[in-house]
Short mmCIF file of C-alpha atoms in Angstrom, two decimals:
data_model
loop_
_atom_site.label_atom_id
_atom_site.label_comp_id
_atom_site.label_asym_id
_atom_site.label_seq_id
_atom_site.Cartn_x
_atom_site.Cartn_y
_atom_site.Cartn_z
CA UNK A 23 112.40 111.06 60.90
CA UNK A 24 109.77 111.83 63.44
CA UNK A 25 110.92 112.17 66.97
CA UNK A 26 109.73 109.57 69.63
CA UNK A 27 106.84 110.86 71.78
CA UNK A 28 107.89 111.20 75.44
CA UNK A 29 106.21 111.94 78.75
CA UNK A 30 107.62 114.46 81.25
CA UNK A 31 106.92 114.18 84.92
CA UNK A 32 107.50 116.75 87.59
CA UNK A 33 107.29 116.09 91.30
CA UNK A 34 107.33 119.18 93.53
CA UNK A 35 108.32 117.67 96.84
CA UNK A 36 108.89 119.39 100.20
CA UNK A 37 112.66 119.65 99.72
CA UNK A 38 113.22 119.32 95.98
CA UNK A 39 111.85 118.99 92.42
CA UNK A 40 112.39 115.71 90.66
CA UNK A 41 111.93 115.34 86.84
CA UNK A 42 111.72 112.29 84.66
CA UNK A 43 111.43 111.73 80.92
CA UNK A 44 109.91 108.45 79.75
CA UNK A 45 109.64 107.15 76.10
CA UNK A 46 106.58 105.68 74.60
CA UNK A 47 107.67 102.22 75.96
CA UNK A 48 107.70 103.69 79.56
CA UNK A 49 111.47 103.40 79.74
CA UNK A 50 113.43 106.14 81.43
CA UNK A 51 115.29 108.53 79.15
CA UNK A 52 116.55 111.00 81.73
CA UNK A 53 116.09 112.20 85.32
CA UNK A 54 116.95 115.34 87.12
CA UNK A 55 116.84 116.74 90.65
CA UNK A 56 117.01 120.20 92.12
CA UNK A 57 116.70 121.33 95.78
CA UNK A 58 114.94 124.35 97.29
CA UNK A 59 114.45 125.89 100.68
CA UNK A 60 111.83 125.60 103.50
CA UNK A 61 110.97 128.35 105.91
CA UNK A 62 109.93 127.13 109.39
CA UNK A 63 108.60 129.90 111.62
CA UNK A 64 106.90 130.49 114.86
CA UNK A 65 103.43 129.21 115.92
CA UNK A 66 103.58 126.35 113.50
CA UNK A 67 104.49 128.26 110.33
CA UNK A 68 105.86 126.42 107.32
CA UNK A 69 106.17 128.18 104.02
CA UNK A 70 107.98 128.02 100.64
CA UNK A 71 108.56 130.51 97.85
CA UNK A 72 106.65 129.42 94.70
CA UNK A 73 109.18 131.20 92.61
CA UNK A 74 111.82 128.78 93.93
CA UNK A 75 109.59 125.93 92.72
CA UNK A 76 109.47 127.38 89.30
CA UNK A 77 113.29 128.02 89.14
CA UNK A 78 113.87 124.42 90.18
CA UNK A 79 111.57 123.28 87.39
CA UNK A 80 113.50 125.40 84.88
CA UNK A 81 116.75 123.79 86.05
CA UNK A 82 115.39 120.24 85.97
CA UNK A 83 113.87 120.67 82.45
CA UNK A 84 117.05 122.21 81.11
CA UNK A 85 119.03 119.14 82.45
CA UNK A 86 116.48 116.80 80.93
CA UNK A 87 116.48 118.49 77.48
CA UNK A 88 120.23 118.05 77.22
CA UNK A 89 119.59 114.28 77.05
CA UNK A 90 116.46 114.28 75.10
CA UNK A 91 117.63 114.94 71.51
CA UNK A 92 115.60 112.14 69.70
CA UNK A 93 112.46 112.63 71.78
CA UNK A 94 109.50 115.01 71.42
CA UNK A 95 107.99 115.95 74.78
CA UNK A 96 104.34 115.48 74.06
CA UNK A 97 102.76 115.68 77.58
CA UNK A 98 103.58 116.97 81.06
CA UNK A 99 102.26 115.73 84.43
CA UNK A 100 102.78 117.51 87.72
CA UNK A 101 102.49 116.00 91.11
CA UNK A 102 103.98 117.07 94.41
CA UNK A 103 103.31 117.89 98.07
CA UNK A 104 99.69 117.92 98.82
CA UNK A 105 97.66 120.03 101.21
CA UNK A 106 99.47 123.25 100.42
CA UNK A 107 97.87 126.65 99.50
CA UNK A 108 99.08 129.37 97.16
CA UNK A 109 96.85 132.54 97.00
CA UNK A 110 97.04 134.07 93.45
CA UNK A 111 95.60 137.15 91.81
CA UNK A 112 93.67 137.04 88.52
CA UNK A 113 96.99 137.17 86.60
CA UNK A 114 98.36 134.18 88.43
CA UNK A 115 100.78 136.11 90.60
CA UNK A 116 101.35 134.62 94.06
CA UNK A 117 100.27 137.08 96.70
CA UNK A 118 102.05 135.27 99.51
CA UNK A 119 104.47 132.39 100.08
CA UNK A 120 102.94 128.99 99.79
CA UNK A 121 101.54 127.71 103.10
CA UNK A 122 102.58 124.00 102.94
CA UNK A 123 101.26 120.79 104.45
CA UNK A 124 103.40 121.13 107.57
CA UNK A 125 101.82 124.39 108.57
CA UNK A 126 99.56 124.23 111.67
CA UNK A 127 98.60 127.89 112.09
CA UNK A 128 95.06 127.25 110.95
CA UNK A 129 94.26 124.86 113.80
CA UNK A 130 92.31 127.44 115.83
CA UNK A 131 90.16 128.31 112.86
CA UNK A 132 89.35 124.64 112.13
CA UNK A 133 88.54 123.95 115.77
CA UNK A 134 86.16 126.86 115.75
CA UNK A 135 84.55 125.57 112.47
CA UNK A 136 84.18 122.01 113.67
CA UNK A 137 83.38 122.39 117.33
CA UNK A 138 80.06 122.65 119.12
CA UNK A 139 77.63 120.72 121.21
CA UNK A 140 77.09 117.74 121.16
CA UNK A 141 80.41 116.62 119.79
CA UNK A 142 82.48 113.53 119.07
CA UNK A 143 86.34 113.84 119.12
CA UNK A 144 85.91 117.59 118.91
CA UNK A 145 83.46 117.58 116.00
CA UNK A 146 79.84 118.79 116.36
CA UNK A 147 77.80 115.76 115.55
CA UNK A 148 75.56 117.25 112.82
CA UNK A 149 78.65 118.72 110.97
CA UNK A 150 80.61 115.59 111.32
CA UNK A 151 77.75 113.58 109.84
CA UNK A 152 77.61 115.93 106.77
CA UNK A 153 81.37 115.80 106.16
CA UNK A 154 81.58 111.98 106.50
CA UNK A 155 78.47 111.41 104.44
CA UNK A 156 79.60 113.50 101.58
CA UNK A 157 83.37 113.53 101.61
CA UNK A 158 84.50 110.51 103.53
CA UNK A 159 86.47 112.58 106.07
CA UNK A 160 86.54 115.83 107.97
CA UNK A 161 88.92 118.81 108.41
CA UNK A 162 91.88 117.74 110.59
CA UNK A 163 92.27 119.55 113.84
CA UNK A 164 96.01 119.79 113.30
CA UNK A 165 95.36 122.70 110.97
CA UNK A 166 97.38 121.14 108.16
CA UNK A 167 94.57 120.74 105.54
CA UNK A 168 93.94 123.13 102.72
CA UNK A 169 90.80 124.43 104.24
CA UNK A 170 92.71 125.39 107.40
CA UNK A 171 95.24 127.43 105.45
CA UNK A 172 92.39 129.33 103.64
CA UNK A 173 90.52 130.05 106.87
CA UNK A 174 93.85 131.20 108.52
CA UNK A 175 94.50 133.63 105.62
CA UNK A 176 90.92 134.92 105.79
CA UNK A 177 91.19 135.66 109.51
CA UNK A 178 94.78 136.77 109.80
CA UNK A 179 95.79 138.11 106.22
CA UNK A 180 92.67 139.95 105.31
CA UNK A 181 94.21 142.08 102.49
CA UNK A 182 95.65 138.98 100.86
CA UNK A 183 92.31 137.18 101.22
CA UNK A 184 90.54 140.02 99.65
CA UNK A 185 92.87 140.27 96.66
CA UNK A 186 92.98 136.42 96.07
CA UNK A 187 91.37 135.30 92.87
CA UNK A 188 91.95 131.62 93.46
CA UNK A 189 93.53 129.40 96.05
CA UNK A 190 95.70 126.81 94.45
CA UNK A 191 97.45 123.63 95.63
CA UNK A 192 101.21 123.53 94.76
CA UNK A 193 100.88 121.32 91.64
CA UNK A 194 97.86 123.40 90.49
CA UNK A 195 99.90 126.52 90.86
CA UNK A 196 102.60 124.97 88.56
CA UNK A 197 99.93 123.91 86.16
CA UNK A 198 98.65 127.44 86.08
CA UNK A 199 102.18 128.76 85.29
CA UNK A 200 102.35 126.21 82.48
CA UNK A 201 98.84 126.67 80.93
CA UNK A 202 97.51 129.99 82.36
CA UNK A 203 94.37 128.04 83.54
CA UNK A 204 93.15 127.89 87.18
CA UNK A 205 92.11 124.26 87.74
CA UNK A 206 92.40 121.58 90.29
CA UNK A 207 91.60 117.80 90.27
CA UNK A 208 89.09 115.62 92.08
CA UNK A 209 91.68 114.04 94.23
CA UNK A 210 93.57 117.13 95.15
CA UNK A 211 90.57 119.20 96.04
CA UNK A 212 89.55 116.71 98.74
CA UNK A 213 91.28 118.59 101.57
CA UNK A 214 88.91 121.60 101.10
CA UNK A 215 86.36 119.14 102.50
CA UNK A 216 83.83 120.79 100.14
CA UNK A 217 83.26 118.04 97.56
CA UNK A 218 80.74 115.30 97.11
CA UNK A 219 82.82 112.14 96.88
CA UNK A 220 80.06 109.51 97.06
CA UNK A 221 80.34 108.62 93.38
CA UNK A 222 84.05 108.13 92.51
CA UNK A 223 83.13 108.42 88.85
CA UNK A 224 81.74 111.95 89.24
CA UNK A 225 83.28 114.13 92.06
CA UNK A 226 81.81 117.62 92.30
CA UNK A 227 81.79 120.63 94.57
CA UNK A 228 78.94 120.55 97.22
CA UNK A 229 77.32 123.92 97.64
CA UNK A 230 76.05 123.00 101.10
CA UNK A 231 79.58 122.02 102.24
CA UNK A 232 81.04 125.18 100.77
CA UNK A 233 78.55 127.16 102.91
CA UNK A 234 79.21 125.00 105.97
CA UNK A 235 82.88 125.56 105.62
CA UNK A 236 82.49 129.30 105.14
CA UNK A 237 84.34 129.37 101.83
CA UNK A 238 83.94 131.67 98.94
CA UNK A 239 83.07 129.47 95.90
CA UNK A 240 84.43 132.10 93.50
CA UNK A 241 87.92 131.64 95.10
CA UNK A 242 87.99 127.94 94.38
CA UNK A 243 89.37 126.50 91.10
CA UNK A 244 87.45 124.45 88.55
CA UNK A 245 87.62 120.64 89.24
CA UNK A 246 88.64 118.19 86.53
CA UNK A 247 89.88 114.55 86.53
CA UNK A 248 93.59 113.79 87.06
CA UNK A 249 93.95 112.49 83.45
CA UNK A 250 92.08 115.40 81.84
CA UNK A 251 94.12 117.94 79.81
CA UNK A 252 94.29 121.09 81.97
CA UNK A 253 95.48 122.97 78.90
CA UNK A 254 98.16 123.37 76.27
CA UNK A 255 101.47 124.98 77.45
CA UNK A 256 101.36 128.71 76.79
CA UNK A 257 103.78 130.25 74.26
CA UNK A 258 105.32 132.24 77.14
CA UNK A 259 105.95 129.16 79.35
CA UNK A 260 107.14 127.13 76.39
CA UNK A 261 109.73 129.82 75.46
CA UNK A 262 110.95 130.18 79.07
CA UNK A 263 111.31 126.44 79.49
CA UNK A 264 112.63 125.70 76.03
CA UNK A 265 109.72 123.26 75.26
CA UNK A 266 107.54 122.80 72.15
CA UNK A 267 104.38 124.86 72.04
CA UNK A 268 102.06 121.89 71.51
CA UNK A 269 102.60 120.10 74.85
CA UNK A 270 99.57 118.79 76.77
CA UNK A 271 99.52 119.41 80.46
CA UNK A 272 97.29 117.06 82.45
CA UNK A 273 95.52 117.92 85.64
CA UNK A 274 97.85 115.59 87.65
CA UNK A 275 97.37 114.48 91.20
CA UNK A 276 98.82 114.58 94.71
CA UNK A 277 102.01 112.72 95.64
CA UNK A 278 100.28 110.06 97.84
CA UNK A 279 97.93 109.19 94.93
CA UNK A 280 100.77 109.23 92.47
CA UNK A 281 103.04 107.04 94.45
CA UNK A 282 100.69 104.11 93.83
CA UNK A 283 100.86 104.65 90.11
CA UNK A 284 104.59 104.67 90.20
CA UNK A 285 104.74 101.53 92.25
CA UNK A 286 102.49 99.64 89.85
CA UNK A 287 99.72 99.37 92.58
CA UNK A 288 96.81 99.84 90.30
CA UNK A 289 94.65 96.86 91.43
CA UNK A 290 92.59 97.10 94.66
CA UNK A 291 94.44 96.16 97.88
CA UNK A 292 97.91 96.21 96.29
CA UNK A 293 99.62 98.06 99.20
CA UNK A 294 102.49 100.54 99.01
CA UNK A 295 104.71 101.89 101.82
CA UNK A 296 106.34 105.13 100.75
CA UNK A 297 109.37 106.40 102.75
CA UNK A 298 110.31 109.96 101.93
CA UNK A 299 110.32 113.17 103.97
CA UNK A 300 107.01 111.88 105.36
CA UNK A 301 105.72 108.33 104.98
CA UNK A 302 102.46 106.75 104.16
CA UNK A 303 100.88 103.34 103.73
CA UNK A 304 98.25 103.25 101.00
CA UNK A 305 96.29 101.12 98.56
CA UNK A 306 93.43 101.50 96.11
CA UNK A 307 90.01 100.32 97.53
CA UNK A 308 86.52 100.18 96.02
CA UNK A 309 84.84 101.62 99.10
CA UNK A 310 84.48 104.94 100.80
CA UNK A 311 85.24 104.59 104.47
CA UNK A 312 86.44 106.59 107.36
CA UNK A 313 88.30 105.90 110.59
CA UNK A 314 88.08 109.36 112.28
CA UNK A 315 89.76 108.16 115.56
CA UNK A 316 92.93 107.32 113.69
CA UNK A 317 92.64 110.03 111.00
CA UNK A 318 92.48 107.57 108.12
CA UNK A 319 89.99 107.57 105.20
CA UNK A 320 89.52 106.39 101.67
CA UNK A 321 89.36 109.36 99.42
CA UNK A 322 89.12 109.99 95.56
CA UNK A 323 92.14 108.58 93.78
CA UNK A 324 93.90 109.63 90.57
CA UNK A 325 92.12 106.70 88.87
CA UNK A 326 88.53 107.40 88.11
CA UNK A 327 86.18 105.06 89.89
CA UNK A 328 88.63 104.18 92.69
CA UNK A 329 89.39 105.48 96.17
CA UNK A 330 92.78 105.29 97.88
CA UNK A 331 93.60 105.02 101.63
CA UNK A 332 95.03 108.21 103.04
CA UNK A 333 97.18 107.13 105.96
CA UNK A 334 100.22 109.35 106.42
CA UNK A 335 102.80 109.71 109.19
CA UNK A 336 104.27 113.07 109.25
CA UNK A 337 107.91 112.41 109.76
CA UNK A 338 110.19 109.77 108.31
CA UNK A 339 113.34 110.47 106.32
CA UNK A 340 113.10 114.00 107.69
CA UNK A 341 114.05 112.54 111.12
CA UNK A 342 117.13 110.87 109.55
CA UNK A 343 118.16 114.20 107.83
CA UNK A 344 117.72 116.04 111.12
CA UNK A 345 119.58 113.63 113.35
CA UNK A 346 122.37 112.92 110.90
CA UNK A 347 122.86 116.72 110.50
CA UNK A 348 123.24 117.12 114.25
CA UNK A 349 125.72 114.26 114.31
CA UNK A 350 127.72 115.92 111.56
CA UNK A 351 127.29 113.14 108.99
CA UNK A 352 127.64 114.58 105.56
CA UNK A 353 129.66 114.42 102.38
CA UNK A 354 129.14 112.53 99.13
CA UNK A 355 129.07 109.17 100.96
CA UNK A 356 126.60 110.39 103.58
CA UNK A 357 123.98 107.66 103.01
CA UNK A 358 126.56 104.95 102.80
CA UNK A 359 127.91 106.18 106.13
CA UNK A 360 124.34 106.14 107.61
CA UNK A 361 123.84 102.54 106.43
CA UNK A 362 127.15 101.43 107.68
CA UNK A 363 126.56 103.00 111.10
CA UNK A 364 123.07 101.46 111.38
CA UNK A 365 124.47 98.04 110.59
CA UNK A 366 126.96 98.41 113.31
CA UNK A 367 124.22 98.58 115.97
CA UNK A 368 122.28 95.40 116.78
CA UNK A 369 118.56 95.00 116.23
CA UNK A 370 116.85 97.01 119.12
CA UNK A 371 119.65 99.56 119.09
CA UNK A 372 120.87 98.37 122.48
CA UNK A 373 117.56 99.33 124.06
CA UNK A 374 117.46 102.86 122.58
CA UNK A 375 114.03 103.90 121.35
CA UNK A 376 113.39 106.97 119.12
CA UNK A 377 110.03 108.72 118.75
CA UNK A 378 109.71 110.21 115.28
CA UNK A 379 107.17 113.00 115.97
CA UNK A 380 109.58 115.82 115.38
CA UNK A 381 106.91 118.04 113.93
CA UNK A 382 103.69 116.56 115.33
CA UNK A 383 101.80 113.56 113.87
CA UNK A 384 98.94 113.02 111.44
CA UNK A 385 98.35 109.20 111.75
CA UNK A 386 97.83 106.81 113.54
CA UNK A 387 97.26 109.65 116.04
CA UNK A 388 96.43 113.18 114.95
CA UNK A 389 98.36 115.47 117.28
CA UNK A 390 100.28 118.51 116.31
CA UNK A 391 101.77 118.96 119.78
CA UNK A 392 103.56 115.59 119.88
CA UNK A 393 107.39 115.75 119.73
CA UNK A 394 110.13 113.30 119.19
CA UNK A 395 113.17 112.21 121.11
CA UNK A 396 115.32 109.42 122.30
CA UNK A 397 114.21 107.34 125.30
CA UNK A 398 116.36 105.07 127.42
CA UNK A 399 119.54 106.87 126.42
CA UNK A 400 122.71 105.95 128.42
CA UNK A 401 126.44 106.70 128.37
CA UNK A 402 126.84 103.31 126.77
CA UNK A 403 125.11 104.30 123.56
CA UNK A 404 127.08 105.33 120.52
CA UNK A 405 126.35 107.29 117.33
CA UNK A 406 125.58 103.95 115.61
CA UNK A 407 122.78 103.25 118.16
CA UNK A 408 121.20 106.76 117.59
CA UNK A 409 121.22 106.24 113.70
CA UNK A 410 119.66 102.69 113.86
CA UNK A 411 117.17 103.77 116.54
CA UNK A 412 115.84 106.53 114.12
CA UNK A 413 115.24 103.87 111.46
CA UNK A 414 113.53 101.64 114.09
CA UNK A 415 111.46 104.49 115.45
CA UNK A 416 110.04 105.36 112.06
CA UNK A 417 109.42 101.57 111.48
CA UNK A 418 107.60 101.22 114.82
CA UNK A 419 105.31 104.12 113.86
CA UNK A 420 104.60 102.37 110.49
CA UNK A 421 103.77 99.17 112.40
CA UNK A 422 101.31 101.03 114.49
CA UNK A 423 99.76 102.56 111.33
CA UNK A 424 99.81 99.26 109.41
CA UNK A 425 97.65 97.54 112.02
CA UNK A 426 94.94 100.16 111.41
CA UNK A 427 95.32 99.98 107.69
CA UNK A 428 94.94 96.21 107.87
CA UNK A 429 91.62 96.54 109.62
CA UNK A 430 90.58 99.17 107.11
CA UNK A 431 91.36 96.87 104.17
CA UNK A 432 89.26 94.10 105.79
CA UNK A 433 89.76 90.36 106.22
CA UNK A 434 91.11 88.64 103.17
CA UNK A 435 92.69 91.80 101.82
CA UNK A 436 95.61 92.12 104.17
CA UNK A 437 98.88 91.94 102.12
CA UNK A 438 101.66 89.51 102.92
CA UNK A 439 103.98 91.55 100.63
CA UNK A 440 104.25 95.34 100.71
CA UNK A 441 105.65 97.32 97.81
CA UNK A 442 108.09 100.05 98.92
CA UNK A 443 109.33 103.22 97.27
CA UNK A 444 110.68 106.65 98.15
CA UNK A 445 114.16 107.99 98.88
CA UNK A 446 114.39 106.00 102.16
CA UNK A 447 114.09 102.83 100.15
CA UNK A 448 117.53 103.42 98.66
CA UNK A 449 118.98 102.30 102.00
CA UNK A 450 120.04 98.68 102.18
CA UNK A 451 119.29 98.65 105.97
CA UNK A 452 115.98 100.44 106.50
CA UNK A 453 113.90 98.17 104.25
CA UNK A 454 115.21 95.08 106.24
CA UNK A 455 114.38 96.87 109.53
CA UNK A 456 110.80 97.54 108.18
CA UNK A 457 110.42 93.95 107.09
CA UNK A 458 111.46 92.70 110.55
CA UNK A 459 109.31 95.14 112.43
CA UNK A 460 106.22 94.82 110.30
CA UNK A 461 106.82 90.96 109.91
CA UNK A 462 106.00 91.34 106.25
CA UNK A 463 107.99 90.88 102.99
CA UNK A 464 109.12 94.16 101.56
CA UNK A 465 109.62 94.58 97.84
CA UNK A 466 111.53 97.73 96.84
CA UNK A 467 110.86 98.81 93.30
CA UNK A 468 113.79 99.72 91.00
CA UNK A 469 114.86 103.36 91.31
CA UNK A 470 112.56 103.99 94.20
CA UNK A 471 113.57 107.64 94.67
CA UNK A 472 111.94 108.56 91.27
CA UNK A 473 108.80 106.31 91.67
CA UNK A 474 106.36 109.09 92.27
CA UNK A 475 107.58 111.33 89.51
CA UNK A 476 107.50 108.21 87.26
CA UNK A 477 103.86 107.70 88.28
CA UNK A 478 102.93 111.28 87.04
CA UNK A 479 104.81 110.93 83.87
CA UNK A 480 102.92 107.74 83.14
CA UNK A 481 99.64 109.43 83.94
CA UNK A 482 100.55 112.15 81.51
CA UNK A 483 101.02 109.47 78.93
CA UNK A 484 97.50 108.08 79.67
CA UNK A 485 95.99 111.54 79.48
CA UNK A 486 97.57 112.26 76.10
CA UNK A 487 96.85 108.80 74.73
CA UNK A 488 100.42 107.57 74.49
CA UNK A 489 99.76 104.58 76.83
CA UNK A 490 96.80 103.11 78.64
CA UNK A 491 95.98 102.93 82.39
CA UNK A 492 96.49 99.04 82.19
CA UNK A 493 100.07 99.63 81.15
CA UNK A 494 100.91 101.26 84.54
CA UNK A 495 100.72 97.80 86.20
CA UNK A 496 104.07 97.05 84.61
CA UNK A 497 107.16 98.19 86.63
CA UNK A 498 110.40 97.52 84.67
CA UNK A 499 113.36 95.97 86.44
CA UNK A 500 113.72 93.52 89.29
CA UNK A 501 112.67 94.49 92.77
CA UNK A 502 114.93 94.14 95.82
CA UNK A 503 113.16 91.72 98.20
CA UNK A 504 113.57 91.79 101.93
CA UNK A 505 112.13 88.84 103.93
CA UNK A 506 111.49 89.18 107.66
CA UNK A 507 113.98 87.66 109.96
CA UNK A 508 112.19 85.75 112.66
CA UNK A 509 115.16 85.92 115.00
CA UNK A 510 114.50 89.75 115.35
CA UNK A 511 110.82 89.41 116.18
CA UNK A 512 111.15 89.21 119.94
CA UNK A 513 113.27 92.36 120.46
CA UNK A 514 111.23 94.35 117.94
CA UNK A 515 107.87 93.30 119.50
CA UNK A 516 109.17 94.24 122.92
CA UNK A 517 110.45 97.63 121.82
CA UNK A 518 107.30 98.32 119.86
CA UNK A 519 105.14 97.95 122.95
CA UNK A 520 107.48 100.32 124.90
CA UNK A 521 107.27 102.76 121.91
CA UNK A 522 103.48 102.96 122.40
CA UNK A 523 103.84 103.17 126.17
CA UNK A 524 106.19 106.19 125.69
CA UNK A 525 103.42 107.79 123.71
CA UNK A 526 100.71 107.07 126.34
CA UNK A 527 102.90 108.21 129.25
CA UNK A 528 104.35 111.36 127.76
CA UNK A 529 101.52 112.78 125.52
CA UNK A 530 100.10 114.98 128.30
CA UNK A 531 103.52 116.33 129.18
CA UNK A 532 104.17 117.17 125.52
CA UNK A 533 100.91 119.06 125.40
CA UNK A 534 101.73 121.08 128.49
CA UNK A 535 105.24 122.01 127.19
CA UNK A 536 104.21 122.79 123.65
CA UNK A 537 100.93 124.62 124.44
CA UNK A 538 102.84 126.99 126.73
CA UNK A 539 104.97 128.27 123.83
#
């Protein structure tokens, strides 16, 4: 009897690899999870060892295979953290650790590239026009974009730059390990700010932008669509991973783009809030548009012919992991304990307000020098107030961001219901806080922790012809629905205004303190 064709998804996140195997009816066969490290250094450094990614993949696939006896893995899709850079030689060997999306060391190089007179928000006017006209955005001054990493390597790691054959995004590096091919995708290459994105059906590199950005075109990988086959798995990779030698590997896409697919948000304006290490609010749209003041743009999506809204806040569940660790909350029931403690504090956390900018911010304000903290802390506050305040602080930042996304979507397209996914959505308390703060209905999809990796597995099925793009609109299982509690509107509206006041009143102080380091 022939085995059932199955689709394997891999999600290379900031803290872990997730894997999922779906059958040809899009039902989950098996999932797996494996953590790895993150190196935070001085001057804004944030790196990871690509070999640890590969070892995590091997572990996840081994666990998946043990439960996949009757299934034939026909296609693989890889997603993961976006805006990272791995310099590799012509044999695919990583020449340095991956510089990931949190790294800000390239900020000086970007400021030098974008500056000049006359300028708007630090961008020389003629350069800004060219970036906005062709790409829909511009290099972020935070230094967290791919282009910033490459320029930083060129100026500060000259031997590595010289020996680099290609600069690859994290998921493109894994694809290269799987297929031996050096390729990227339309959506993922966006943060090079070197592509012509005006026609969402045909994205291509722009020679004029590559010159403007002072990049070497020979060091950039070939661009394909997210659903295109990047190659067959190599015999070496198949043997190492214990996979068949006829597996198709698709181009894949970034995690933000893929989260929409896993949440069933295929149609225009179907809006998703993802709550993971970072958080974002996103939707597919038909138009190319940019809000440079708030660092939001519509960029090429994983679906040909569509754009997606890129509106990401840098810190979300990472805040909870950090604070809960300081408070000594751990063990197998850690997240149950966090929910129980948050529930023990009233809405508003007894006046305690948390600012979630523990590693700078990307949107609704782009500022790598912002920092987090608790405000209005008193001897009367307990651990429960601190935990709930973290949830509320992330929610306040999301409310600030949502108001800008609403304007971006335009009148008549503002959603009354928001789909929610990501590990933070496993909480029974946090989604309700978000619903109350945002004053919108929140619908948490089933198994939200694996929503993004499910999206890439489904896209792999589309690329190999197992399913169609239309099938992705179907999300199996019943969502958990949270309706806003009007009784909490007053306290949350008041605290939200104070949240923004704390930003306005302390931004300059944060700059003075953090610039002096």
